[in-house]
Coordinates of C-alpha atoms and ligand atoms in Angstrom, one line a residue:
Chain A
X1 CA 50.8 23.7 -27.6
X2 CA 50.3 23.4 -23.8
X3 CA 48.5 26.7 -23.5
X4 CA 46.0 25.8 -26.3
X5 CA 45.2 22.6 -24.4
X6 CA 44.6 24.1 -21.2
X7 CA 42.5 27.0 -22.6
X8 CA 40.0 24.3 -24.0
X9 CA 40.4 22.2 -20.7
X10 CA 39.8 25.0 -18.3
X11 CA 37.4 27.4 -20.1
X12 CA 34.8 27.0 -17.5
X13 CA 37.1 28.8 -14.7
X14 CA 36.4 32.2 -15.6
X15 CA 34.6 34.2 -13.1
X16 CA 35.3 31.8 -10.2
X17 CA 37.4 33.2 -7.4
X18 CA 39.7 30.4 -6.8
X19 CA 41.0 27.6 -9.1
X20 CA 38.7 24.9 -7.7
X21 CA 39.9 21.5 -6.6
X22 CA 37.9 19.8 -9.3
X23 CA 39.3 22.1 -12.1
X24 CA 42.9 21.6 -10.7
X25 CA 42.6 17.8 -10.5
X26 CA 41.3 17.5 -14.1
X27 CA 44.0 19.6 -15.3
X28 CA 46.8 17.9 -13.5
X29 CA 45.5 14.6 -15.2
X30 CA 46.2 16.0 -18.5
X31 CA 49.6 17.2 -17.2
X32 CA 50.5 13.7 -16.0
X33 CA 49.8 12.3 -19.7
X34 CA 51.8 15.1 -21.2
X35 CA 54.8 14.3 -18.7
X36 CA 54.7 10.6 -19.4
X37 CA 54.5 11.0 -23.1
X38 CA 57.5 13.2 -22.6
X39 CA 59.4 10.3 -20.8
X40 CA 59.2 11.6 -17.2
X41 CA 59.4 8.4 -14.9
X42 CA 56.2 7.7 -13.2
X43 CA 57.6 8.4 -9.6
X44 CA 59.0 11.8 -10.7
X45 CA 55.9 12.7 -12.6
X46 CA 53.6 11.8 -9.4
X47 CA 56.0 14.1 -7.3
X48 CA 55.7 16.9 -9.7
X49 CA 52.1 16.6 -9.9
X50 CA 51.5 16.6 -6.1
X51 CA 53.6 19.7 -5.9
X52 CA 51.7 21.4 -8.8
X53 CA 48.2 20.6 -7.2
X54 CA 49.3 21.8 -3.8
X55 CA 50.7 25.2 -5.4
X56 CA 47.6 25.8 -7.6
X57 CA 45.0 24.9 -5.0
X58 CA 46.4 27.5 -2.9
X59 CA 46.2 30.2 -5.7
X60 CA 43.5 33.1 -6.2
X61 CA 42.6 33.2 -9.7
X62 CA 44.1 36.2 -11.4
X63 CA 42.0 38.6 -13.5
X64 CA 44.8 39.8 -15.9
X65 CA 45.1 36.4 -17.6
X66 CA 42.7 33.5 -18.2
X67 CA 42.6 30.6 -15.7
X68 CA 44.0 28.3 -18.5
X69 CA 47.0 30.6 -18.8
X70 CA 47.4 31.0 -15.1
X71 CA 47.3 27.2 -14.6
X72 CA 50.1 26.9 -17.5
X73 CA 52.2 29.4 -15.7
X74 CA 51.9 27.5 -12.4
X75 CA 52.9 24.3 -14.2
X76 CA 55.7 25.9 -16.3
X77 CA 57.2 27.8 -13.2
X78 CA 57.1 24.6 -11.0
X79 CA 58.8 22.4 -13.7
X80 CA 61.5 24.8 -14.1
X81 CA 61.8 25.2 -10.3
X82 CA 61.9 21.2 -10.0
X83 CA 64.7 21.2 -12.9
X84 CA 66.9 23.2 -10.7
X85 CA 68.2 26.6 -10.4
X86 CA 70.7 28.4 -12.5
X87 CA 73.6 26.4 -13.9
X88 CA 76.0 25.1 -11.0
X89 CA 79.7 25.5 -11.9
X90 CA 82.2 22.4 -12.0
X91 CA 83.6 21.7 -8.6
X92 CA 87.3 22.0 -8.2
X93 CA 89.8 21.0 -5.4
X94 CA 93.4 21.2 -5.1
X95 CA 95.4 20.8 -8.6
X96 CA 95.2 18.7 -10.5
X97 CA 91.5 18.2 -9.6
X98 CA 90.0 15.0 -11.0
X99 CA 86.6 14.8 -12.6
X100 CA 85.1 11.6 -13.1
X101 CA 82.4 10.8 -15.8
X102 CA 80.3 7.6 -15.2
X103 CA 77.1 6.2 -16.8
X104 CA 75.4 3.4 -18.7
X105 CA 76.6 2.1 -22.1
X106 CA 76.6 4.5 -25.2
X107 CA 75.2 7.6 -23.5
X108 CA 78.1 9.7 -24.5
X109 CA 80.8 9.8 -21.6
X110 CA 83.8 9.7 -24.0
X111 CA 82.5 12.2 -26.2
X112 CA 81.3 14.5 -23.2
X113 CA 84.9 14.0 -21.5
X114 CA 86.5 15.7 -24.7
X115 CA 83.6 18.3 -24.8
X116 CA 84.0 19.2 -21.1
X117 CA 87.8 19.5 -21.4
X118 CA 87.5 21.7 -24.3
X119 CA 84.9 23.8 -22.2
X120 CA 87.2 24.2 -19.2
X121 CA 90.1 25.3 -21.5
X122 CA 88.1 28.0 -22.9
X123 CA 87.6 29.0 -19.2
X124 CA 91.2 29.3 -18.8
X125 CA 91.7 25.8 -17.3
X126 CA 94.7 23.5 -18.1
X127 CA 93.0 20.1 -18.7
X128 CA 94.4 16.5 -19.1
X129 CA 92.0 13.6 -20.0
X130 CA 92.6 10.1 -18.8
X131 CA 91.3 7.2 -20.9
X132 CA 89.9 5.3 -18.0
X133 CA 88.0 2.8 -20.1
X134 CA 90.1 -0.4 -20.7
X135 CA 87.2 -2.7 -21.7
X136 CA 85.6 -1.1 -24.8
X137 CA 87.5 -1.9 -28.2
X138 CA 89.5 1.2 -29.4
X139 CA 88.1 3.4 -26.3
X140 CA 91.6 4.9 -25.8
X141 CA 91.9 5.6 -29.3
X142 CA 88.5 7.3 -29.3
X143 CA 89.6 9.6 -26.6
X144 CA 93.3 10.1 -28.0
X145 CA 91.9 11.1 -31.3
X146 CA 89.6 13.8 -29.8
X147 CA 92.5 15.0 -27.6
X148 CA 94.6 15.5 -30.9
X149 CA 91.7 17.3 -32.6
X150 CA 91.7 19.7 -29.3
X151 CA 95.2 20.0 -28.5
X152 CA 94.6 18.5 -25.2
X153 CA 96.9 15.6 -23.8
X154 CA 95.4 12.3 -23.0
X155 CA 97.0 9.6 -20.8
X156 CA 96.1 5.9 -21.5
X157 CA 97.7 2.5 -21.8
X158 CA 97.7 1.0 -18.3
X159 CA 95.8 -2.2 -17.3
X160 CA 93.4 -0.5 -14.9
X161 CA 91.4 2.7 -14.5
X162 CA 93.3 3.4 -10.9
X163 CA 96.5 2.9 -12.7
X164 CA 95.7 5.2 -15.4
X165 CA 94.8 7.8 -13.0
X166 CA 97.8 7.6 -11.2
X167 CA 99.8 8.0 -14.4
X168 CA 97.7 11.0 -15.2
X169 CA 98.1 12.5 -11.8
X170 CA 101.8 12.3 -12.4
X171 CA 101.7 13.9 -15.7
X172 CA 99.5 16.4 -14.5
X173 CA 101.7 17.4 -11.8
X174 CA 104.8 17.6 -13.9
X175 CA 103.2 19.6 -16.7
X176 CA 101.4 22.0 -14.4
X177 CA 97.9 20.9 -15.7
X178 CA 95.2 21.8 -13.1
X179 CA 92.4 19.3 -13.9
X180 CA 92.2 15.7 -15.0
X181 CA 88.9 14.3 -16.6
X182 CA 88.6 10.7 -16.1
X183 CA 86.6 8.6 -18.8
X184 CA 85.3 5.4 -17.5
X185 CA 83.8 2.4 -19.3
X186 CA 80.0 2.3 -19.8
X187 CA 78.2 -0.4 -17.5
X188 CA 74.9 -1.6 -16.2
X189 CA 73.9 -0.4 -13.0
X190 CA 72.9 -4.0 -11.9
X191 CA 76.3 -5.5 -12.9
X192 CA 77.7 -5.7 -9.3
X193 CA 81.4 -6.5 -10.4
X194 CA 81.5 -3.2 -12.6
X195 CA 79.8 -1.1 -10.1
X196 CA 82.3 -2.2 -7.5
X197 CA 85.1 -1.2 -10.0
X198 CA 83.7 2.1 -10.2
X199 CA 83.2 2.7 -6.5
X200 CA 86.9 1.5 -5.9
X201 CA 88.1 4.1 -8.4
X202 CA 86.2 6.9 -6.7
X203 CA 87.3 5.9 -3.4
X204 CA 90.9 6.1 -4.9
X205 CA 90.5 9.2 -6.8
X206 CA 88.3 11.2 -4.4
X207 CA 87.1 13.6 -7.2
X208 CA 85.4 16.7 -6.3
X209 CA 83.3 16.1 -9.0
X210 CA 81.6 12.9 -10.3
X211 CA 79.0 13.6 -13.2
X212 CA 76.5 11.1 -14.2
X213 CA 76.2 11.1 -17.9
X214 CA 72.4 10.3 -19.1
X215 CA 71.1 9.7 -22.6
X216 CA 68.5 12.5 -23.2
X217 CA 66.1 10.0 -24.7
X218 CA 66.0 7.6 -21.8
X219 CA 62.6 6.4 -20.8
X220 CA 61.0 5.1 -17.7
X221 CA 64.2 3.4 -16.7
X222 CA 66.1 6.8 -16.1
X223 CA 64.9 6.8 -12.5
X224 CA 66.2 3.3 -11.9
X225 CA 69.7 3.8 -13.3
X226 CA 70.3 7.3 -11.6
X227 CA 69.1 5.8 -8.3
X228 CA 71.6 2.9 -8.5
X229 CA 74.5 5.0 -9.7
X230 CA 73.9 7.5 -6.8
X231 CA 73.4 4.8 -4.2
X232 CA 76.9 3.3 -5.1
X233 CA 78.6 6.4 -5.9
X234 CA 78.9 10.1 -4.7
X235 CA 77.4 11.9 -7.6
X236 CA 77.8 15.6 -7.7
X237 CA 76.2 16.5 -11.1
X238 CA 74.4 15.3 -14.2
X239 CA 74.8 15.8 -17.7
X240 CA 71.9 14.9 -20.2
X241 CA 73.4 14.1 -24.1
X242 CA 71.7 14.0 -27.4
X243 CA 69.2 16.9 -26.7
X244 CA 69.9 18.0 -30.3
X245 CA 67.4 15.3 -31.4
X246 CA 63.7 15.4 -31.0
X247 CA 63.4 13.4 -27.7
X248 CA 61.3 15.6 -25.2
X249 CA 64.0 15.0 -22.6
X250 CA 61.7 13.9 -19.6
X251 CA 64.8 11.9 -18.4
X252 CA 66.1 15.4 -17.3
X253 CA 63.1 15.6 -14.6
X254 CA 63.4 11.9 -13.5
X255 CA 67.2 12.1 -12.8
X256 CA 67.0 15.4 -11.1
X257 CA 64.1 14.2 -8.9
X258 CA 65.6 11.0 -7.8
X259 CA 69.3 12.3 -7.2
X260 CA 68.6 15.8 -6.3
X261 CA 72.0 16.8 -7.9
X262 CA 72.2 19.7 -10.2
X263 CA 72.1 19.4 -14.0
X264 CA 75.3 21.1 -15.1
X265 CA 75.4 20.7 -19.0
X266 CA 73.7 19.4 -21.8
X267 CA 74.9 17.8 -25.0
X268 CA 73.7 19.1 -28.1
X269 CA 75.8 17.5 -30.9
X270 CA 78.6 15.2 -31.9
X271 CA 81.2 18.0 -32.2
X272 CA 83.4 18.8 -29.1
X273 CA 81.9 22.3 -29.2
X274 CA 78.2 21.0 -28.8
X275 CA 78.1 21.3 -25.0
X276 CA 76.0 24.0 -23.4
X277 CA 75.4 25.1 -19.9
X278 CA 72.0 24.0 -18.6
X279 CA 68.8 26.4 -18.5
X280 CA 66.0 24.9 -16.8
X281 CA 63.4 27.0 -18.3
X282 CA 64.4 26.0 -21.8
X283 CA 64.2 22.4 -20.7
X284 CA 60.7 23.0 -19.0
X285 CA 59.3 24.3 -22.3
X286 CA 60.7 21.3 -24.2
X287 CA 59.3 18.6 -21.9
X288 CA 56.0 20.3 -21.8
X289 CA 56.0 20.3 -25.5
Chain B
X1 CA 30.8 -3.2 -19.8
X2 CA 30.9 -7.2 -19.9
X3 CA 33.5 -8.2 -17.3
X4 CA 33.9 -4.9 -15.7
X5 CA 33.1 -6.5 -12.3
X6 CA 36.2 -8.4 -12.8
X7 CA 38.2 -5.2 -13.0
X8 CA 38.3 -2.8 -9.9
X9 CA 40.4 0.5 -10.1
X10 CA 43.2 -0.7 -8.2
X11 CA 43.7 -3.5 -10.7
X12 CA 43.5 -1.1 -13.5
X13 CA 46.1 1.2 -12.2
X14 CA 48.4 -1.6 -11.2
X15 CA 48.3 -2.9 -15.0
X16 CA 48.7 0.7 -16.1
X17 CA 51.6 1.2 -13.9
X18 CA 53.4 -2.0 -15.2
X19 CA 52.8 -1.0 -18.9
X20 CA 53.8 2.5 -18.7
X21 CA 56.9 1.8 -16.5
X22 CA 58.1 -0.7 -19.2
X23 CA 57.9 2.3 -21.7
X24 CA 54.8 1.1 -23.7
X25 CA 53.4 4.5 -23.7
X26 CA 50.5 6.2 -22.1
X27 CA 48.3 6.1 -25.3
X28 CA 49.2 2.6 -26.0
X29 CA 48.8 1.4 -22.6
X30 CA 45.2 3.1 -22.5
X31 CA 44.3 1.2 -25.7
X32 CA 45.5 -2.1 -24.6
X33 CA 43.4 -2.0 -21.5
X34 CA 40.4 -0.6 -23.2
X35 CA 40.7 -3.7 -25.5
X36 CA 41.0 -6.0 -22.6
X37 CA 38.2 -4.5 -20.8
X38 CA 35.7 -4.7 -23.8
X39 CA 36.6 -8.2 -24.6
X40 CA 36.6 -9.2 -21.0
X41 CA 33.6 -11.6 -21.2
X42 CA 33.5 -11.9 -25.0
X43 CA 35.4 -15.1 -25.5
X44 CA 35.2 -18.5 -23.9
X45 CA 39.2 -18.9 -23.8
X46 CA 39.7 -15.4 -22.0
X47 CA 36.6 -16.0 -19.6
X48 CA 38.6 -17.9 -16.7
X49 CA 42.0 -16.0 -16.9
X50 CA 42.8 -12.9 -14.9
X51 CA 43.0 -9.5 -16.8
X52 CA 47.0 -9.7 -16.2
X53 CA 46.9 -13.3 -18.0
X54 CA 44.7 -12.0 -20.7
X55 CA 47.2 -9.0 -20.9
X56 CA 50.1 -11.3 -21.4
X57 CA 48.1 -13.3 -24.4
X58 CA 47.4 -9.9 -26.1
X59 CA 51.1 -8.8 -26.0
X60 CA 52.2 -12.3 -27.1
X61 CA 49.8 -12.1 -29.9
X62 CA 51.0 -8.5 -30.9
X63 CA 54.9 -9.1 -30.8
X64 CA 54.8 -12.8 -32.2
X65 CA 55.2 -13.7 -35.7
X66 CA 58.2 -15.3 -37.8
X67 CA 60.4 -12.3 -36.8
X68 CA 62.0 -9.7 -38.9
X69 CA 64.6 -11.9 -40.3
X70 CA 64.0 -15.2 -41.8
X71 CA 67.6 -15.3 -42.7
X72 CA 67.0 -16.9 -46.1
X73 CA 70.5 -16.3 -47.5
X74 CA 68.6 -16.5 -50.9
X75 CA 70.9 -14.2 -52.4
X76 CA 74.6 -14.0 -52.4
X77 CA 75.9 -12.2 -50.6
X78 CA 73.0 -11.7 -48.2
X79 CA 73.2 -7.9 -47.1
X80 CA 72.2 -6.8 -43.7
X81 CA 72.2 -2.9 -43.1
X82 CA 72.4 -1.7 -39.4
X83 CA 71.3 1.7 -38.5
X84 CA 70.0 3.7 -35.6
X85 CA 70.6 6.6 -33.2
X86 CA 74.1 7.3 -31.5
X87 CA 75.3 4.8 -29.2
X88 CA 72.5 2.3 -29.5
X89 CA 75.0 -0.7 -30.1
X90 CA 75.3 -0.9 -33.9
X91 CA 79.2 -1.7 -33.9
X92 CA 78.8 -4.3 -31.0
X93 CA 76.0 -5.9 -32.6
X94 CA 77.7 -6.2 -36.1
X95 CA 80.2 -8.4 -34.4
X96 CA 77.6 -10.5 -32.5
X97 CA 75.5 -10.9 -35.7
X98 CA 78.9 -12.1 -37.5
X99 CA 79.4 -14.6 -34.9
X100 CA 75.9 -15.9 -34.8
X101 CA 76.1 -16.5 -38.4
X102 CA 79.5 -18.1 -38.1
X103 CA 78.1 -20.5 -35.6
X104 CA 75.5 -21.5 -38.3
X105 CA 78.3 -22.1 -40.9
X106 CA 78.1 -18.7 -42.7
X107 CA 81.0 -16.5 -43.3
X108 CA 80.4 -12.8 -42.9
X109 CA 82.3 -9.6 -44.3
X110 CA 81.6 -6.2 -42.7
X111 CA 81.5 -2.9 -44.4
X112 CA 83.0 0.0 -42.3
X113 CA 80.5 2.6 -43.3
X114 CA 80.8 4.8 -40.3
X115 CA 83.7 6.9 -41.5
X116 CA 82.9 9.8 -39.1
X117 CA 83.2 9.1 -35.7
X118 CA 86.6 8.8 -33.8
X119 CA 88.1 5.4 -33.7
X120 CA 84.7 3.8 -35.3
X121 CA 86.8 2.0 -38.0
X122 CA 89.3 0.5 -35.4
X123 CA 86.5 -0.4 -33.0
X124 CA 84.7 -2.3 -35.7
X125 CA 87.8 -4.1 -36.6
X126 CA 88.3 -5.7 -33.3
X127 CA 84.5 -6.8 -33.1
X128 CA 84.6 -8.2 -36.9
X129 CA 87.7 -10.2 -35.5
X130 CA 85.5 -11.6 -32.9
X131 CA 83.0 -12.4 -35.3
X132 CA 85.4 -14.1 -37.7
X133 CA 84.6 -11.6 -40.4
X134 CA 86.6 -9.8 -42.9
X135 CA 86.5 -5.8 -42.9
X136 CA 86.3 -3.8 -46.1
X137 CA 87.0 -0.1 -45.2
X138 CA 88.4 3.0 -46.5
X139 CA 90.1 6.2 -44.9
X140 CA 88.5 7.9 -42.2
X141 CA 86.1 10.6 -43.7
X142 CA 85.7 8.5 -47.0
X143 CA 82.0 8.6 -48.5
X144 CA 80.1 6.0 -46.7
X145 CA 78.1 4.8 -49.9
X146 CA 81.7 4.4 -51.7
X147 CA 82.7 2.0 -48.9
X148 CA 79.5 0.0 -49.2
X149 CA 79.8 -0.1 -53.0
X150 CA 83.4 -1.4 -52.5
X151 CA 82.4 -3.8 -49.9
X152 CA 79.6 -5.3 -51.8
X153 CA 81.9 -6.0 -54.9
X154 CA 84.6 -7.4 -52.7
X155 CA 82.3 -9.8 -51.0
X156 CA 80.7 -10.7 -54.5
X157 CA 84.3 -11.7 -55.7
X158 CA 85.6 -13.3 -52.5
X159 CA 82.3 -15.2 -51.7
X160 CA 81.4 -14.4 -48.0
X161 CA 77.7 -15.5 -47.4
X162 CA 76.9 -12.3 -45.6
X163 CA 77.7 -8.5 -45.9
X164 CA 76.9 -6.7 -42.6
X165 CA 77.0 -2.9 -42.9
X166 CA 77.9 -0.9 -39.9
X167 CA 76.7 2.7 -40.2
X168 CA 77.4 5.9 -38.2
X169 CA 75.0 6.9 -35.3
X170 CA 72.5 9.5 -36.4
X171 CA 69.5 11.1 -34.8
X172 CA 66.3 10.7 -37.1
X173 CA 65.7 14.6 -36.9
X174 CA 68.8 15.3 -39.0
X175 CA 67.7 15.4 -42.6
X176 CA 71.1 15.5 -44.1
X177 CA 72.1 12.2 -42.2
X178 CA 68.8 10.5 -43.2
X179 CA 69.5 11.5 -46.8
X180 CA 73.2 9.8 -46.3
X181 CA 71.5 6.6 -45.3
X182 CA 69.1 6.6 -48.2
X183 CA 72.0 7.2 -50.7
X184 CA 73.6 3.8 -49.1
X185 CA 70.3 2.2 -49.5
X186 CA 70.0 3.2 -53.1
X187 CA 73.7 2.1 -53.8
X188 CA 72.8 -1.4 -52.7
X189 CA 69.5 -1.5 -54.7
X190 CA 71.6 -0.7 -57.7
X191 CA 74.1 -3.5 -56.9
X192 CA 71.3 -5.9 -56.2
X193 CA 67.5 -4.9 -56.7
X194 CA 66.9 -7.1 -53.5
X195 CA 69.4 -5.6 -51.3
X196 CA 69.6 -4.8 -48.4
X197 CA 67.8 -8.1 -47.6
X198 CA 67.4 -7.0 -44.1
X199 CA 67.6 -3.2 -42.8
X200 CA 67.5 -3.4 -39.0
X201 CA 67.2 -0.6 -36.5
X202 CA 69.3 -1.1 -33.5
X203 CA 67.4 0.2 -30.5
X204 CA 68.7 0.8 -27.1
X205 CA 66.3 -1.0 -24.5
X206 CA 66.4 2.2 -22.4
X207 CA 64.9 4.3 -25.0
X208 CA 61.5 6.1 -24.3
X209 CA 58.8 7.3 -26.5
X210 CA 61.4 8.8 -29.1
X211 CA 61.7 5.2 -30.1
X212 CA 58.6 5.5 -32.1
X213 CA 59.9 8.7 -33.9
X214 CA 63.4 6.8 -34.6
X215 CA 61.6 3.9 -36.2
X216 CA 59.2 6.1 -38.2
X217 CA 62.3 8.2 -39.5
X218 CA 64.6 5.2 -40.3
X219 CA 61.5 3.5 -42.0
X220 CA 61.4 6.4 -44.3
X221 CA 65.0 6.9 -44.7
X222 CA 66.3 3.3 -44.8
X223 CA 63.2 1.1 -45.2
X224 CA 64.1 -0.8 -42.1
X225 CA 62.5 -4.2 -41.9
X226 CA 62.8 -4.9 -38.2
X227 CA 64.3 -4.2 -35.0
X228 CA 67.3 -5.4 -32.7
X229 CA 66.8 -4.4 -29.2
X230 CA 70.1 -4.0 -27.1
X231 CA 71.1 -3.6 -23.6
X232 CA 68.4 -5.8 -22.3
X233 CA 70.8 -7.2 -19.9
X234 CA 69.9 -4.0 -17.8
X235 CA 66.6 -3.0 -16.0
X236 CA 65.1 -1.5 -19.0
X237 CA 62.4 -3.6 -20.6
X238 CA 62.2 -2.1 -24.3
X239 CA 58.3 -1.9 -24.1
X240 CA 58.5 0.8 -26.9
X241 CA 58.6 -2.1 -29.4
X242 CA 54.9 -2.6 -28.7
X243 CA 53.8 0.9 -30.2
X244 CA 56.4 0.4 -32.8
X245 CA 54.8 -3.0 -33.6
X246 CA 51.2 -1.8 -33.6
X247 CA 51.8 1.5 -35.6
X248 CA 54.6 0.5 -37.9
X249 CA 54.2 -3.3 -38.2
X250 CA 58.0 -3.6 -37.5
X251 CA 58.8 -6.9 -35.9
X252 CA 62.0 -7.7 -33.6
X253 CA 64.7 -9.8 -35.0
X254 CA 67.4 -10.2 -32.0
X255 CA 68.0 -9.0 -28.8
X256 CA 71.3 -8.1 -27.4
X257 CA 72.0 -9.3 -23.7
X258 CA 75.6 -8.0 -23.0
X259 CA 78.8 -7.0 -24.5
X260 CA 80.3 -10.3 -25.2
X261 CA 80.3 -11.6 -28.6
X262 CA 77.6 -14.5 -27.9
X263 CA 75.1 -12.0 -26.2
X264 CA 72.8 -11.9 -29.0
X265 CA 69.6 -14.0 -29.2
X266 CA 66.9 -14.5 -31.7
X267 CA 63.7 -12.9 -30.5
X268 CA 61.3 -15.2 -28.5
X269 CA 57.9 -13.2 -27.9
X270 CA 57.0 -15.3 -24.9
X271 CA 60.6 -14.6 -23.1
X272 CA 60.3 -10.8 -24.0
X273 CA 56.6 -10.3 -22.8
X274 CA 57.5 -12.1 -19.6
X275 CA 60.1 -9.8 -19.0
X276 CA 57.9 -6.8 -19.7
X277 CA 55.2 -7.7 -17.3
X278 CA 57.7 -8.8 -14.6
Ligands
LIG301 N1 74.0 13.6 -31.6 C1 74.6 13.6 -30.5 N2 75.2 12.5 -30.5 C2 76.1 12.5 -29.3 C3 76.0 13.4 -28.2 N3 77.0 13.1 -27.1 C4 77.5 11.8 -27.7 N4 77.0 11.5 -28.8 C5 77.3 10.5 -29.7 O1 76.8 9.1 -29.1 C6 77.6 8.1 -29.5 C7 78.2 7.3 -28.1 O2 79.0 8.5 -27.5 P1 80.3 7.9 -26.7 O3 81.1 8.9 -26.1 O4 81.1 6.9 -27.4 O5 79.6 7.1 -25.6 P2 80.0 6.6 -24.1 O6 79.2 6.7 -23.0 O7 81.6 6.9 -24.0 O8 79.8 4.8 -24.7 P3 80.6 3.8 -23.9 O9 82.0 4.1 -23.6 O10 80.7 2.5 -25.1 O11 79.6 3.3 -22.7 C8 78.7 8.8 -30.4 O12 78.2 8.5 -31.7 C9 78.7 10.1 -30.0 O13 79.2 10.8 -31.3 C10 75.1 14.4 -28.3 O14 75.0 15.3 -27.6 N5 74.3 14.5 -29.5
LIG302 N1 75.1 -4.1 -21.7 C1 75.2 -4.1 -22.8 N2 76.0 -3.1 -23.6 C2 75.9 -3.3 -24.9 C3 74.9 -3.9 -25.6 N3 75.2 -3.7 -26.9 C4 76.2 -2.7 -27.0 N4 76.4 -2.4 -25.7 C5 77.5 -1.3 -25.5 O1 77.1 -0.3 -25.8 C6 78.0 0.9 -26.0 C7 77.8 1.6 -27.3 O2 78.1 0.4 -28.3 P1 78.3 0.7 -29.9 O3 78.4 -0.7 -30.4 O4 79.6 1.4 -29.8 O5 77.3 1.6 -30.2 P2 77.0 2.3 -31.7 O6 75.5 2.3 -31.9 O7 77.9 1.5 -32.7 O8 77.4 3.7 -31.4 P3 77.7 4.9 -32.5 O9 78.5 4.2 -33.5 O10 78.7 5.8 -31.6 O11 76.4 5.4 -32.9 C8 79.2 0.1 -25.8 O12 79.9 0.2 -24.5 C9 78.7 -1.4 -26.0 O13 79.7 -2.4 -25.4 C10 74.1 -5.1 -24.8 O14 73.4 -5.8 -25.4 N5 74.4 -5.0 -23.4
LIG303 MG1 83.1 5.7 -23.9
LIG304 MG1 79.3 2.6 -33.9

């Protein structure tokens, strides 16, 4: 419990006019340990600690709460701020508007494509899903099955993601559907050929929204992979998955820090209903443990 | 402290950063560096090596061993259970394992015990084909333990050397799913008291500190005997295996290095440690 830790840590602050530099630096050393254990990447943790140190040093000690509680409040508020403002909506352009889902292998893109399609339909949209993964065995089948469960149409079967998108675009226009969610194959960000395929797809599709899907239990590598994806592509938003487990979710801070893009949703289970809008304060509490 | 003069703050910080950024974890990193500092002048062998070189030796010592899987094939069939969290690479690894054994002259059969996820069985059928393995399956939604029971008896009858069991991804925090795994294990125990002969946690190399919680959880529910670390063809270095080895004594059996059927290699501590410290 963070407050208890800090109570012990900063007990001697009582009665002083200002949070002293020594006190703050001791405290943030403890915060750094907590963040690293919560899987926040080193660069993101450093940046956050610097911001908290600056903020804390500028503060007068409040008399209504203990210095420990005050320090916790600074940290918690700053983390919630870092993680981003209130949930940003999905971006749409002219119908049928494409949404691209990208990310490393196995993070949850296909499942999230279906979850997002359901979410958008509940919001009054008419989604189509495009099975843009032509590589993984039974990837199209997986999306098709999810589509059938939801009663949402799926296009598949062409030899390349671009061809599948074209087919989907035609279908959506004919059927009066207003958005196309494009699932893509998982890939490693250091695989030049696969990253090139993705940037060609994005250049062709020109989606107003490209979502980087990130596994919520990712550790230190989160900064590297997110940075690589956002260097090669125009990423407009982030989705953190598998947060129904007991992972602390520090990767959220890492990817937010390195891309500067908003976290739009979190995945909280394997069912298509298990998608939630992002609440920075809740995730801040989870990361701080 | 003896040897402290050989360490300066910059050197300590540099090593700390390498270890933490490899997902070795804050606590384990501090313990490792403390061990190094305390033994700095203590032995002849270490005396002329830099802290970085001694760290390499220590990590090799920690991770080495005969690996989780001396595939003894001392039972027929030899049963390997693959478990792990969602998306870690289990189904793909089933195919790679079957292919690995095929190249050693051993035929595999595969039990499609993920009866839950969309198209899991279809995906497995493709991978089993690549590994020259027969698939034993039932309908979508069937009881996974029943599939395993079926598969074992089928392999017993048909004579394949290895039975590899693919299971559904599951988070260790989910009690009911952990219980399902324990049931699969009990079914195997009853068919052959020594089965499963290997139970391997398939762990994504990008996993952070939650990997330790995964190993502990799957140790309880499935009595895992070792790890397979996948996706090491990326930039993640899979350092979480260090605290897992230290605290739970679980060795690494194989590493996954890509999406092709031959992208599986037996664990080599030297190669792994060199990559950790790169
Ligand atoms: N518990 C949990 N499981 C999830 C969540 N999102 C996805 N999954 C599971 O994670 C696994 C991988 O999901 P996929 O949708 O196949 O992942 P992917 O990114 O499309 O994988 P590739 O296409 O192979 O790169 C599946 O078992 C999903 O059911 C989540 O929020 N919580
Ligand atoms: N680059 C790379 N990708 C891998 C490796 N192992 C598996 N994958 C990919 O990771 C993704 C998930 O693999 P699966 O085999 O479906 O994982 P799983 O654990 O069976 O997933 P669930 O059954 O949904 O829990 C697929 O895109 C695989 O091709 C590896 O060593 N390297
Ligand atoms: Mg997919
Ligand atoms: Mg699988």
